[in-house]
Short mmCIF file of C-alpha atoms in Angstrom, two decimals:
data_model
loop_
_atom_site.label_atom_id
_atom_site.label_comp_id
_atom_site.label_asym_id
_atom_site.label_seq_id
_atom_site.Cartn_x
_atom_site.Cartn_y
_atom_site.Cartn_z
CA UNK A 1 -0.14 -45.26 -21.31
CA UNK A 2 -3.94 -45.81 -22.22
CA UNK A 3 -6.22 -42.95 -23.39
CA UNK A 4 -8.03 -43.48 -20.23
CA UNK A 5 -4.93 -41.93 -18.08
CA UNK A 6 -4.25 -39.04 -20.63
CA UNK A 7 -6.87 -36.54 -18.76
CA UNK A 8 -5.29 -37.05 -15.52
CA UNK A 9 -2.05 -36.34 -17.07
CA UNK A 10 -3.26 -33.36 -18.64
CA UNK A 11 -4.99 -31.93 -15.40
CA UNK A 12 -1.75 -32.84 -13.68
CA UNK A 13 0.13 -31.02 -16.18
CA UNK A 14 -2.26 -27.83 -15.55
CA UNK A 15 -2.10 -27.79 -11.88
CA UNK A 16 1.90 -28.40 -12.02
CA UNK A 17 1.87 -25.09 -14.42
CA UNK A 18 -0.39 -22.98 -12.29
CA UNK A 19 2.42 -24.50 -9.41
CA UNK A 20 5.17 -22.90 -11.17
CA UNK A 21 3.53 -19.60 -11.77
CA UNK A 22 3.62 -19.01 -8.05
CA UNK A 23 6.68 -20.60 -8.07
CA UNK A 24 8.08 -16.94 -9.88
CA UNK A 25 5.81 -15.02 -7.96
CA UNK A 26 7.83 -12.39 -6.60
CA UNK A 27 6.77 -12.29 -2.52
CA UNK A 28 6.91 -8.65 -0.77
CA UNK A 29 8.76 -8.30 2.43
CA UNK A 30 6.69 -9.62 5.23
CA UNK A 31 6.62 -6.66 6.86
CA UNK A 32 5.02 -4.30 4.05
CA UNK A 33 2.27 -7.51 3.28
CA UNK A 34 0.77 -8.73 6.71
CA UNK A 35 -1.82 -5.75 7.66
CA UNK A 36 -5.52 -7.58 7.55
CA UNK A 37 -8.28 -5.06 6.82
CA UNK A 38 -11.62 -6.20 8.42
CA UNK A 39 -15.11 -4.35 8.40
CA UNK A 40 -17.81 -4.88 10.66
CA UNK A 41 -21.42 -4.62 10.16
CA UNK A 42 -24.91 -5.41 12.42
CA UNK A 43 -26.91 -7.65 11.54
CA UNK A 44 -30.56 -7.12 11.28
CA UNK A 45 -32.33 -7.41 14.69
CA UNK A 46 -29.65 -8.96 15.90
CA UNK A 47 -26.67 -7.52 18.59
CA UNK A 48 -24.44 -9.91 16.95
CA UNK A 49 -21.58 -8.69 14.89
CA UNK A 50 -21.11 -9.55 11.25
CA UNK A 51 -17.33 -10.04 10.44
CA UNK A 52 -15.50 -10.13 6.99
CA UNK A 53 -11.98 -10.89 7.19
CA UNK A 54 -9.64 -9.57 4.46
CA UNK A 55 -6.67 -11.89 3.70
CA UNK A 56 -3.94 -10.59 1.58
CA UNK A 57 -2.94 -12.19 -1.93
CA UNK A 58 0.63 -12.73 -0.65
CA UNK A 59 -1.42 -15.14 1.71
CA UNK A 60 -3.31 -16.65 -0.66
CA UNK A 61 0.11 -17.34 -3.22
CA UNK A 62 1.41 -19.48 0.15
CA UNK A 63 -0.75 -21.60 0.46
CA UNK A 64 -0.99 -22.25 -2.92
CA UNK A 65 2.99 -22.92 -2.95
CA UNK A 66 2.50 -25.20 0.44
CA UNK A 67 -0.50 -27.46 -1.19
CA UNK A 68 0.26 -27.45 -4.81
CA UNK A 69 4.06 -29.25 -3.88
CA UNK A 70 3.25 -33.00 -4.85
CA UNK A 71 0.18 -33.52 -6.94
CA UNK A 72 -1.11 -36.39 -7.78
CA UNK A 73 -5.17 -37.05 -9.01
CA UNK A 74 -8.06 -39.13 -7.94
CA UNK A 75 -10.68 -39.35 -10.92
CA UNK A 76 -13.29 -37.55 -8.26
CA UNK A 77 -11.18 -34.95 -7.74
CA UNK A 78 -10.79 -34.69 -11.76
CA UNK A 79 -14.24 -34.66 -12.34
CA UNK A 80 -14.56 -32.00 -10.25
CA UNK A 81 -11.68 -30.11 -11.40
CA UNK A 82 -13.82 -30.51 -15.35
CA UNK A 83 -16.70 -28.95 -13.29
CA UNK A 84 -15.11 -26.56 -12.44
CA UNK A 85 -12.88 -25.28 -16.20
CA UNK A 86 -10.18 -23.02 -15.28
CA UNK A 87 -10.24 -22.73 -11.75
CA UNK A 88 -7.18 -24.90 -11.19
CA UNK A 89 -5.86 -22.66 -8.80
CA UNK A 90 -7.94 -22.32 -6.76
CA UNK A 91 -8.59 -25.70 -6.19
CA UNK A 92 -5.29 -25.99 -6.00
CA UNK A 93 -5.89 -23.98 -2.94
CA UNK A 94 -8.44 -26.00 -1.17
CA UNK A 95 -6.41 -29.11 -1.80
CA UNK A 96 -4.99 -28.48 1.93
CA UNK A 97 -8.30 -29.31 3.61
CA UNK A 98 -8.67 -32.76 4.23
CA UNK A 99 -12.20 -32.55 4.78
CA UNK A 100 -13.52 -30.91 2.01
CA UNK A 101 -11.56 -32.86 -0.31
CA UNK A 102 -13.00 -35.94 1.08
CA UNK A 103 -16.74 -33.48 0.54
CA UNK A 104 -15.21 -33.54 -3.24
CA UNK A 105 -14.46 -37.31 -3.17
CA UNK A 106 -18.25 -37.79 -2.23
CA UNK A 107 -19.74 -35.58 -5.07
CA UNK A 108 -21.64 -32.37 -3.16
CA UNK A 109 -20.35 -30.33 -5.37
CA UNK A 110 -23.53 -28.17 -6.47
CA UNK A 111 -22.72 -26.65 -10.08
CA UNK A 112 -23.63 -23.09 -10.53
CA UNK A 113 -22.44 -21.60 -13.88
CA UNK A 114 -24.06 -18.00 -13.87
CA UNK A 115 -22.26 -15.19 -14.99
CA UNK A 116 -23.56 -11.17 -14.54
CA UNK A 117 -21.21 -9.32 -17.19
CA UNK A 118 -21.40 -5.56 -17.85
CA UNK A 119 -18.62 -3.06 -19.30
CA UNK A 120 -16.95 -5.49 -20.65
CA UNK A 121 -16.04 -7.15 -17.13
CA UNK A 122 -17.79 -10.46 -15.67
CA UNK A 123 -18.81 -12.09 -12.49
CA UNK A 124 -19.56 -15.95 -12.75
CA UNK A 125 -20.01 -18.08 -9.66
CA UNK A 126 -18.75 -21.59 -10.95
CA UNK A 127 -20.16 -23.70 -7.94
CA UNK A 128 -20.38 -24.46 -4.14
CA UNK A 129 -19.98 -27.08 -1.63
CA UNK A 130 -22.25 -26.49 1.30
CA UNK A 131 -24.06 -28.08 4.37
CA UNK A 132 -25.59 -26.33 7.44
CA UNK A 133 -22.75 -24.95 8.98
CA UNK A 134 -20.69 -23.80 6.27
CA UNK A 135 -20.48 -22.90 2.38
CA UNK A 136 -17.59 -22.53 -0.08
CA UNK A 137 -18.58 -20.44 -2.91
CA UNK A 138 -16.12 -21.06 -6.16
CA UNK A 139 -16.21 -17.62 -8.14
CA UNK A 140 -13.64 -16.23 -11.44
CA UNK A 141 -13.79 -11.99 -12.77
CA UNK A 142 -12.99 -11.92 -16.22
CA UNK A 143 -12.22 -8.41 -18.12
CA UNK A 144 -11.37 -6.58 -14.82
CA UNK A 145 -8.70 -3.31 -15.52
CA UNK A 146 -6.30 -2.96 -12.71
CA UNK A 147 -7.11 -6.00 -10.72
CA UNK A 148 -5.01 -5.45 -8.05
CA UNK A 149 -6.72 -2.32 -7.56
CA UNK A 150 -9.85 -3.60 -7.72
CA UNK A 151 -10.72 -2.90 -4.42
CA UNK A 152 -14.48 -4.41 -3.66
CA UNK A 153 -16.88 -5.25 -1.39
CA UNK A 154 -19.32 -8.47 -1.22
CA UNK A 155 -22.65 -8.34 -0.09
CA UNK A 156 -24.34 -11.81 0.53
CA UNK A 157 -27.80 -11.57 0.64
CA UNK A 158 -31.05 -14.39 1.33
CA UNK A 159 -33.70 -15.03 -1.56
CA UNK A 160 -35.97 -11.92 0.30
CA UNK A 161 -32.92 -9.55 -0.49
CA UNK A 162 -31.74 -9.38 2.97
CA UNK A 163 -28.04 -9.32 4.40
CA UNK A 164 -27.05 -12.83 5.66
CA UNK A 165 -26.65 -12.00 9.85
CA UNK A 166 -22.90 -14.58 8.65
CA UNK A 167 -19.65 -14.92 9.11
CA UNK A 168 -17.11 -14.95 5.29
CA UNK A 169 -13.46 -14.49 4.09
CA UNK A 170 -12.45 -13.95 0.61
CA UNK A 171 -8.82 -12.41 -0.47
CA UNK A 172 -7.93 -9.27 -1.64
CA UNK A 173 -7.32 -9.80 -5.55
CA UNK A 174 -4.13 -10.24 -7.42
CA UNK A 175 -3.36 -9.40 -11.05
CA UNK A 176 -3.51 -12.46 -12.81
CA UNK A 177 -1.05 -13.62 -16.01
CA UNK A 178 -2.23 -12.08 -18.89
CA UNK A 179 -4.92 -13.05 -20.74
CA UNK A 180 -5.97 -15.49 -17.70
CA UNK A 181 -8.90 -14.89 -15.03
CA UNK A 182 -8.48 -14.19 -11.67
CA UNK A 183 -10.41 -17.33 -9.88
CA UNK A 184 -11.10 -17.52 -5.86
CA UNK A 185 -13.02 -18.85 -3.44
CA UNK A 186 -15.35 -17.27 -0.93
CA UNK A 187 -15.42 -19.32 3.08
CA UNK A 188 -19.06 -18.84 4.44
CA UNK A 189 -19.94 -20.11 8.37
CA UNK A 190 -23.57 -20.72 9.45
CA UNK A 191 -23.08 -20.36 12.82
CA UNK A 192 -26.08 -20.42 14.00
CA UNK A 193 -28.77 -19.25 10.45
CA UNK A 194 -28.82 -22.27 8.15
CA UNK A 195 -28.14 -21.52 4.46
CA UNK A 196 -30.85 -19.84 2.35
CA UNK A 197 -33.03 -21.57 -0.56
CA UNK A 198 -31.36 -18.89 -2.64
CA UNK A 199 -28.07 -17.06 -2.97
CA UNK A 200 -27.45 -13.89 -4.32
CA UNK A 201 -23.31 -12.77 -4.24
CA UNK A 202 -23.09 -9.28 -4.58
CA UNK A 203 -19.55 -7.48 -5.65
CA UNK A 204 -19.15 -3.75 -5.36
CA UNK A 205 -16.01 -1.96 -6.69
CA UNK A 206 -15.13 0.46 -3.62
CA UNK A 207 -13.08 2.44 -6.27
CA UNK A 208 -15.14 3.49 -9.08
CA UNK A 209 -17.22 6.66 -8.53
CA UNK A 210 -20.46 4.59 -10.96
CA UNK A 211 -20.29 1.85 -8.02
CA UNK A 212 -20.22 -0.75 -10.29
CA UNK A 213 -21.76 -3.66 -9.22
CA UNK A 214 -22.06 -7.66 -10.05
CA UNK A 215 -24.90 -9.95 -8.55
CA UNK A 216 -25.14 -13.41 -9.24
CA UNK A 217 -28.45 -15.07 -7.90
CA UNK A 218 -28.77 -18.97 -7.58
CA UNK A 219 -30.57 -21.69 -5.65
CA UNK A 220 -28.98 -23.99 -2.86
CA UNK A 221 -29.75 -27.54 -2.88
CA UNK A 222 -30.46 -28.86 0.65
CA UNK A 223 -30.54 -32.35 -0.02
CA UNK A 224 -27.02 -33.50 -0.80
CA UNK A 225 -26.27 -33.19 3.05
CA UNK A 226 -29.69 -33.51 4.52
CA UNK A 227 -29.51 -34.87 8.05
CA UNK A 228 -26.17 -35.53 7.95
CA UNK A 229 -24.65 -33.59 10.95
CA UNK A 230 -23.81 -36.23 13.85
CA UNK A 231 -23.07 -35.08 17.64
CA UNK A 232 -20.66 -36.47 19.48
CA UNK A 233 -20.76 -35.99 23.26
CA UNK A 234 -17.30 -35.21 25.40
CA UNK A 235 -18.06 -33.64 28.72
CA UNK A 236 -14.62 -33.05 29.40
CA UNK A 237 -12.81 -30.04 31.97
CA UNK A 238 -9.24 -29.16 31.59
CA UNK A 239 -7.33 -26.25 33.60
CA UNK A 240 -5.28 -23.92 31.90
CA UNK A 241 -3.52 -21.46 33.17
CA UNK A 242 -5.89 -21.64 36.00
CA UNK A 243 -8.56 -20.77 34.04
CA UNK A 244 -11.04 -23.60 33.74
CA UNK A 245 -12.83 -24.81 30.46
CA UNK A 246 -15.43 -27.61 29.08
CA UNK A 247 -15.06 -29.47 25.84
CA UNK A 248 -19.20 -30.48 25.45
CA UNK A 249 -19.48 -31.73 22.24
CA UNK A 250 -17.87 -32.18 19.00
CA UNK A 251 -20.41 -31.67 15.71
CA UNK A 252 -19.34 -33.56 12.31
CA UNK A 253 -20.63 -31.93 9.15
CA UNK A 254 -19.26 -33.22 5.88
CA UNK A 255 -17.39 -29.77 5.32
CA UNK A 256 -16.22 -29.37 9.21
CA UNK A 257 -16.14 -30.49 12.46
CA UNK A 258 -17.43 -27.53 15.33
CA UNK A 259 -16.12 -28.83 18.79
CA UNK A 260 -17.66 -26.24 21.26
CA UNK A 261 -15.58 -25.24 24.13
CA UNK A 262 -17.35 -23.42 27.48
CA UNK A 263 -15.70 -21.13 29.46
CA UNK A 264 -16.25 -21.23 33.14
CA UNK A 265 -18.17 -18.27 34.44
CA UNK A 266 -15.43 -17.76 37.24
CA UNK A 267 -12.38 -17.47 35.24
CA UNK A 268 -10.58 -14.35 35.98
CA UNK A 269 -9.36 -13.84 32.70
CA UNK A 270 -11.40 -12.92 28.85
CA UNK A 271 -10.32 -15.68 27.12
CA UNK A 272 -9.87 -14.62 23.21
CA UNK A 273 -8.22 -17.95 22.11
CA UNK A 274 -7.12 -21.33 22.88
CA UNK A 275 -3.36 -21.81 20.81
CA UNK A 276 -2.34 -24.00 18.00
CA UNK A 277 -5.55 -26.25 18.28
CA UNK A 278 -5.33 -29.42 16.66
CA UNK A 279 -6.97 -33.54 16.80
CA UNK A 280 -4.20 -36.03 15.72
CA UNK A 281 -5.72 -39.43 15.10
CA UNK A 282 -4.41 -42.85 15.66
CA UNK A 283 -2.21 -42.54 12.74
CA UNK A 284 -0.77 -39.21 13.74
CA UNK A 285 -2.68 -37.16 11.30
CA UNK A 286 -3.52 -33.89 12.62
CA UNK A 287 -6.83 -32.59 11.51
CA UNK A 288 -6.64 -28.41 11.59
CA UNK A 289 -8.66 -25.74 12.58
CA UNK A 290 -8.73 -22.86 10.19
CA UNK A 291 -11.09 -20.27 13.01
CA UNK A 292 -13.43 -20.41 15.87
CA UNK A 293 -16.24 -18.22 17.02
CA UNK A 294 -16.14 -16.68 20.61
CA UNK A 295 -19.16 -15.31 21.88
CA UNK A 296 -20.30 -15.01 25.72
CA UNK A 297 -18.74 -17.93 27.67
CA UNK A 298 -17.88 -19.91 25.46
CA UNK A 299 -16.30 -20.83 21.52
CA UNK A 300 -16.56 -22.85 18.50
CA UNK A 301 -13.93 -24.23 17.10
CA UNK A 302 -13.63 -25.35 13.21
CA UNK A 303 -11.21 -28.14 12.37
CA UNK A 304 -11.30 -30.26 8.67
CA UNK A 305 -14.30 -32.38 8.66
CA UNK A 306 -13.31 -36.12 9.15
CA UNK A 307 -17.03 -37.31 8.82
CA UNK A 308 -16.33 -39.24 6.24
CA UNK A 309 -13.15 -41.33 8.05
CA UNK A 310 -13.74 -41.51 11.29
CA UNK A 311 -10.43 -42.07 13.43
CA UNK A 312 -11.08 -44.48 15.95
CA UNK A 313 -8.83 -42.19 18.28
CA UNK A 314 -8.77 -38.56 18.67
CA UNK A 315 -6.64 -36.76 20.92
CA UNK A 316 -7.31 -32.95 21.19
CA UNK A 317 -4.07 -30.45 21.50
CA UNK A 318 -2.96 -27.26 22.30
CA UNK A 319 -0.33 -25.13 23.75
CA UNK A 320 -2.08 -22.29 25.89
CA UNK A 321 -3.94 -19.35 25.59
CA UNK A 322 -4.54 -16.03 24.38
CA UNK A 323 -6.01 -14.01 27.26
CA UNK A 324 -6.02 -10.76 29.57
CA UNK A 325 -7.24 -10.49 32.99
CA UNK A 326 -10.83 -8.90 32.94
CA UNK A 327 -10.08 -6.24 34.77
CA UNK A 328 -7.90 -4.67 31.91
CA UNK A 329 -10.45 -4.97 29.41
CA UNK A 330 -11.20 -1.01 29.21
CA UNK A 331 -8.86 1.46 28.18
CA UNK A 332 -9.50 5.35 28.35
CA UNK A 333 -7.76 7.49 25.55
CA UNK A 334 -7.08 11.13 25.89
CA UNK A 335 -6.89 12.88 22.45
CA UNK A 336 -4.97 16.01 23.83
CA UNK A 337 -2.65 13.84 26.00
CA UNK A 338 -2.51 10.95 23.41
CA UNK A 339 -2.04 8.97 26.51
CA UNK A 340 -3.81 5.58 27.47
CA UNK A 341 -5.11 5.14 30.89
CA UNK A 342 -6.27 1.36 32.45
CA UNK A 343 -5.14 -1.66 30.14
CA UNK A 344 -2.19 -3.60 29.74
CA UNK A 345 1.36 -2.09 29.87
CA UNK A 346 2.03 -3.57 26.32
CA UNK A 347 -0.14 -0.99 24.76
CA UNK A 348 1.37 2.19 23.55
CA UNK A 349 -0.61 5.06 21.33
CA UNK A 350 1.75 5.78 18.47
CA UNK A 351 -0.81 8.33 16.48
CA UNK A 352 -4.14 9.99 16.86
CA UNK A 353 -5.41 12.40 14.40
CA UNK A 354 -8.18 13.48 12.40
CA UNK A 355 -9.22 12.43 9.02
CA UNK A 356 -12.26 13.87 7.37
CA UNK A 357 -15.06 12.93 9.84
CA UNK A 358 -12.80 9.95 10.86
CA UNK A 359 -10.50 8.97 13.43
CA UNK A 360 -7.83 7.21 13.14
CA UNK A 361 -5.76 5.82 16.13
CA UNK A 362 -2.26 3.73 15.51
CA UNK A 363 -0.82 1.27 18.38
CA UNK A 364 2.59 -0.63 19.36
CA UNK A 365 1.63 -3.57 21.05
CA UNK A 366 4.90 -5.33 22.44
CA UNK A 367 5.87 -8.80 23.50
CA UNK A 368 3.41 -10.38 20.96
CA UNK A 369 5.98 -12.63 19.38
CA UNK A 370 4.00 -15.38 17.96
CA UNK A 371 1.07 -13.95 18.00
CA UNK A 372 -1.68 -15.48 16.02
CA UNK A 373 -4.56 -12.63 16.57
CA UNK A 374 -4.53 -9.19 16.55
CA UNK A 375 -5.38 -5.83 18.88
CA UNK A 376 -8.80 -4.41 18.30
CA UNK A 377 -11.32 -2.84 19.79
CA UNK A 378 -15.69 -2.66 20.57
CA UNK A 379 -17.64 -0.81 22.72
CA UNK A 380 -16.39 2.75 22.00
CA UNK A 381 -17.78 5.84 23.87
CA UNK A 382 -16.90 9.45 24.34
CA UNK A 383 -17.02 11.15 27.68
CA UNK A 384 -21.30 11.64 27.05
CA UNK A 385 -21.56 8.10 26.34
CA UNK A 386 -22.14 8.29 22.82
CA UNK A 387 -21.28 5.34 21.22
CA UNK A 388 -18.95 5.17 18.15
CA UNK A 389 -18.19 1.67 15.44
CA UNK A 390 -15.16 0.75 13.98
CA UNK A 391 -15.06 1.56 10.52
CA UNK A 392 -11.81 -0.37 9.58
CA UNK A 393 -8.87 -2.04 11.74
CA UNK A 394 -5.59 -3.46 10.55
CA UNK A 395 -2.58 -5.57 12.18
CA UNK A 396 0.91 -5.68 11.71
CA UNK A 397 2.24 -8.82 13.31
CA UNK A 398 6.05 -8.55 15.44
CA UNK A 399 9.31 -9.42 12.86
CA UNK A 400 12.78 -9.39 13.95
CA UNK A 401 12.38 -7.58 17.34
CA UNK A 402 10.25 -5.28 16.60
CA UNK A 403 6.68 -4.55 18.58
CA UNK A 404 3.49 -5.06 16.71
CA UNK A 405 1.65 -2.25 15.25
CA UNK A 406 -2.08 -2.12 15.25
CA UNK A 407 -4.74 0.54 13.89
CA UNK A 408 -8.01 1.71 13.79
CA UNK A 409 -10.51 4.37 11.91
CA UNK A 410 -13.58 5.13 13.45
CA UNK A 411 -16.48 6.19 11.31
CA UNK A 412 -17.33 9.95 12.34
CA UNK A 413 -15.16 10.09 15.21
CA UNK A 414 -14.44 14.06 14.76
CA UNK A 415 -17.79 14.45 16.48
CA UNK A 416 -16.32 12.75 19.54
CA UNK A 417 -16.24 14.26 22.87
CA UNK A 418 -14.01 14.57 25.47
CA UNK A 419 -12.12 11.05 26.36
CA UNK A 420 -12.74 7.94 24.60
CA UNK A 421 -13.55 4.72 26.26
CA UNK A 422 -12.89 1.57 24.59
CA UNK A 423 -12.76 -2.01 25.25
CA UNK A 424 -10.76 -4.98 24.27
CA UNK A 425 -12.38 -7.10 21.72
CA UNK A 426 -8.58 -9.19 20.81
CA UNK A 427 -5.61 -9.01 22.43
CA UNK A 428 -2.20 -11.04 21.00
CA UNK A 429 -0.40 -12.00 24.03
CA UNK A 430 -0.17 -15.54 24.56
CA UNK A 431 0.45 -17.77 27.89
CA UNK A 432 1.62 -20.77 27.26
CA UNK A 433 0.20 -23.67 29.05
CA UNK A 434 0.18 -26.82 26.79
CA UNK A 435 -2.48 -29.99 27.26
CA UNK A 436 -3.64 -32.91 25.63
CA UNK A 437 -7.38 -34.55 25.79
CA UNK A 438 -8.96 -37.33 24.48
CA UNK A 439 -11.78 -36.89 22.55
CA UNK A 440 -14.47 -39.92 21.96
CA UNK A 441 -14.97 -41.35 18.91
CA UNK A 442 -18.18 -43.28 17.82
CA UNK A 443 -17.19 -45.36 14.91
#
């Protein structure tokens, strides 16, 4: 073996290590580890809502244990793997997306390198891979106590200071091996802002009573994917369970492709989802979505960017929908009663109490077996119409026969009066109705 192979050896050697630390991860029981937190927030002068998701660690250790199975090393991916020193599990992690490995393959990796350390503890955002729909921010803590505990927040913010009116994900953190870091990544989508000139990340430890706080502030180069996003047109209409849809147009960026999906005005149903999306190419590769953005009449969908092999066939396919007819969208809860009036049938009110200034409200939702979203809820009112936000939600998926469980707290709801009213904003229950459509390709 030449000297030339030994650092691909060596890399291989780290990655199959980190593969066999999750390897002895012990994994909870399913049922203990599958609540998602989210919070939601306003952006500025905007009616649109600002979603974080909160994925669990357990999550986080799968995928890791899917992707990390056979690993072999192309000498981009090793250069960026020495970009990036220590992080080998997490990029470990984003070894399952196609397209940004391909991103990785074509060097748009922007190197950061800037560390904010304080009390002994240390924030350092390694580097990103970005384009004007989405951003992957690479980021290790160093010295925290208690990691697991470590309960924060992060704030994303523009080179004025300002919130970013985005969409992100990030994982609740794990303790890592001693004397290791713990290393993630942090899933930004531009849906419809571009990316800042300058990034500031922003974590805030939820726990501490000082509010201890990291920021890490660095620029965004523009022009390692300037004027690549290509359109391509589809102008397509599929029925499904009578409710009729559009595919327009599919967008390639080099870290995603956004195929954007119009619901017909007349549909009788809300449509929250369309099921276990997917484009297999000629070869049979499917090409994933990992989320979609649903707003008025219509969504986004994200799949792994294949702008830099384009199939020359695409076939786009589902198996039905998650829906509810429109006229069970609102619900009416009686605190005295705890009884739910209008709605589905599958809804049940478990709990609702009192908490400080808060609310809290707990839900069985049955026949939700396969679900792949959860129950929640916008547009809450008391009986004087004063409006109320949802401070915190959480889902509990269906296991072995048993109904799904879903909760909410709502920030000062104590001061609510009377009845609440509350509509849908995701429902689980799924219709199956399975299709296939071909989607053009320009080569």
């Amino acid at each position: 073996m030449t000297d030339e192979h030994n650092p691909f050896e060596a890399l291989e050697a780290r990655l199959q290590a980190r593969k066999a630390e999750y390897d002895t991860m012990h994994v909870p029981d399913l049922a203990a580890s599958q609540a998602v937190q989210s919070g939601i927030r306003q952006a500025s002068h905007k009616r649109k809502t600002k979603l974080r998701w909160l994925t669990s660690s357990i999550s986080a250790a799968a995928l890791i244990l899917l992707f990390t199975g056979c690993i072999r090393v192309s000498p981009a991916f090793a250069s960026f793997v020495e970009q990036l020193p220590g992080m080998e599990g997490v990029v470990s992690l984003i070894r399952q997306d196609k397209g940004l490995m391909m991103a990785i393959d074509q060097s748009l990796l922007q190197k950061v390198g800037i560390t904010d350390e304080h009390d002994g503890a240390s924030v350092t955002v390694e580097g990103i891979i970005t384009d004007e729909s989405r951003m992957v921010i690479f980021y290790k803590m160093k010295g925290m106590k208690d990691t697991e505990k470590f309960d924060y927040d992060i704030d994303l913010l523009d080179g004025n200071g300002k919130q970013l009116p985005v969409a992100f994900s990030y994982a609740s953190p794990k303790q890592p091996l001693e004397g290791q870091d713990y290393e993630d990544i942090i899933d930004v989508s531009f849906n419809e802002s571009l990316p800042p000139n300058q990034l500031t990340v922003v974590f805030k430890n939820r726990l501490e009573k000082t509010n201890n706080t990291w920021k890490v502030t660095f620029p965004v180069d523009h022009n390692l994917t300037k004027n690549m996003k290509k359109i391509v047109p589809v102008n397509q209409t599929i029925t499904l369970d009578g409710q009729r849809f559009t595919v327009e147009q599919a967008t390639l960026y080099p870290t995603r492709l956004v195929l954007d999906i119009k619901h017909d005005a007349n549909n009788t149903k809300k449509i929250f989802g369309i099921n276990d999306l997917q484009l297999v190419d000629e070869q049979g590769r499917a090409w994933r979505t990992d989320g979609a953005s649903i707003g008025g009449y219509g969504t986004s969908v994200f799949f792994e960017s294949m702008y830099f092999s384009i199939p020359k066939k695409l076939t786009l396919q589902g198996s039905g929908l998650t829906a509810l007819d429109k006229d069970k969208l609102m619900i009416t809860i009686d605190p005295s009663s705890k009884l739910i009036e209008g709605g589905p049938r599958d809804i049940t009110l478990l709990d609702y109490k009192i908490q400080g200034n808060d609310t809290i409200m707990h839900f069985s939702v049955a026949n939700t077996e396969n679900g792949a979203s959860g129950l929640s809820f916008t547009n809450i009112k008391d009986s004087t119409g004063k409006g109320f936000e949802v401070k915190e939600a959480g889902w509990s998926p269906s296991y072995e026969h048993r109904a799904a469980e879903a909760w909410i707290t709502i920030a000062n709801g104590a001061a609510a009066k009377g009845k609440l009213n509350m509509e849908i904003f995701s429902y689980p229950v799924q219709t199956r109705s399975p299709f296939s459509l071909e989607i053009p390709v320009n080569k």
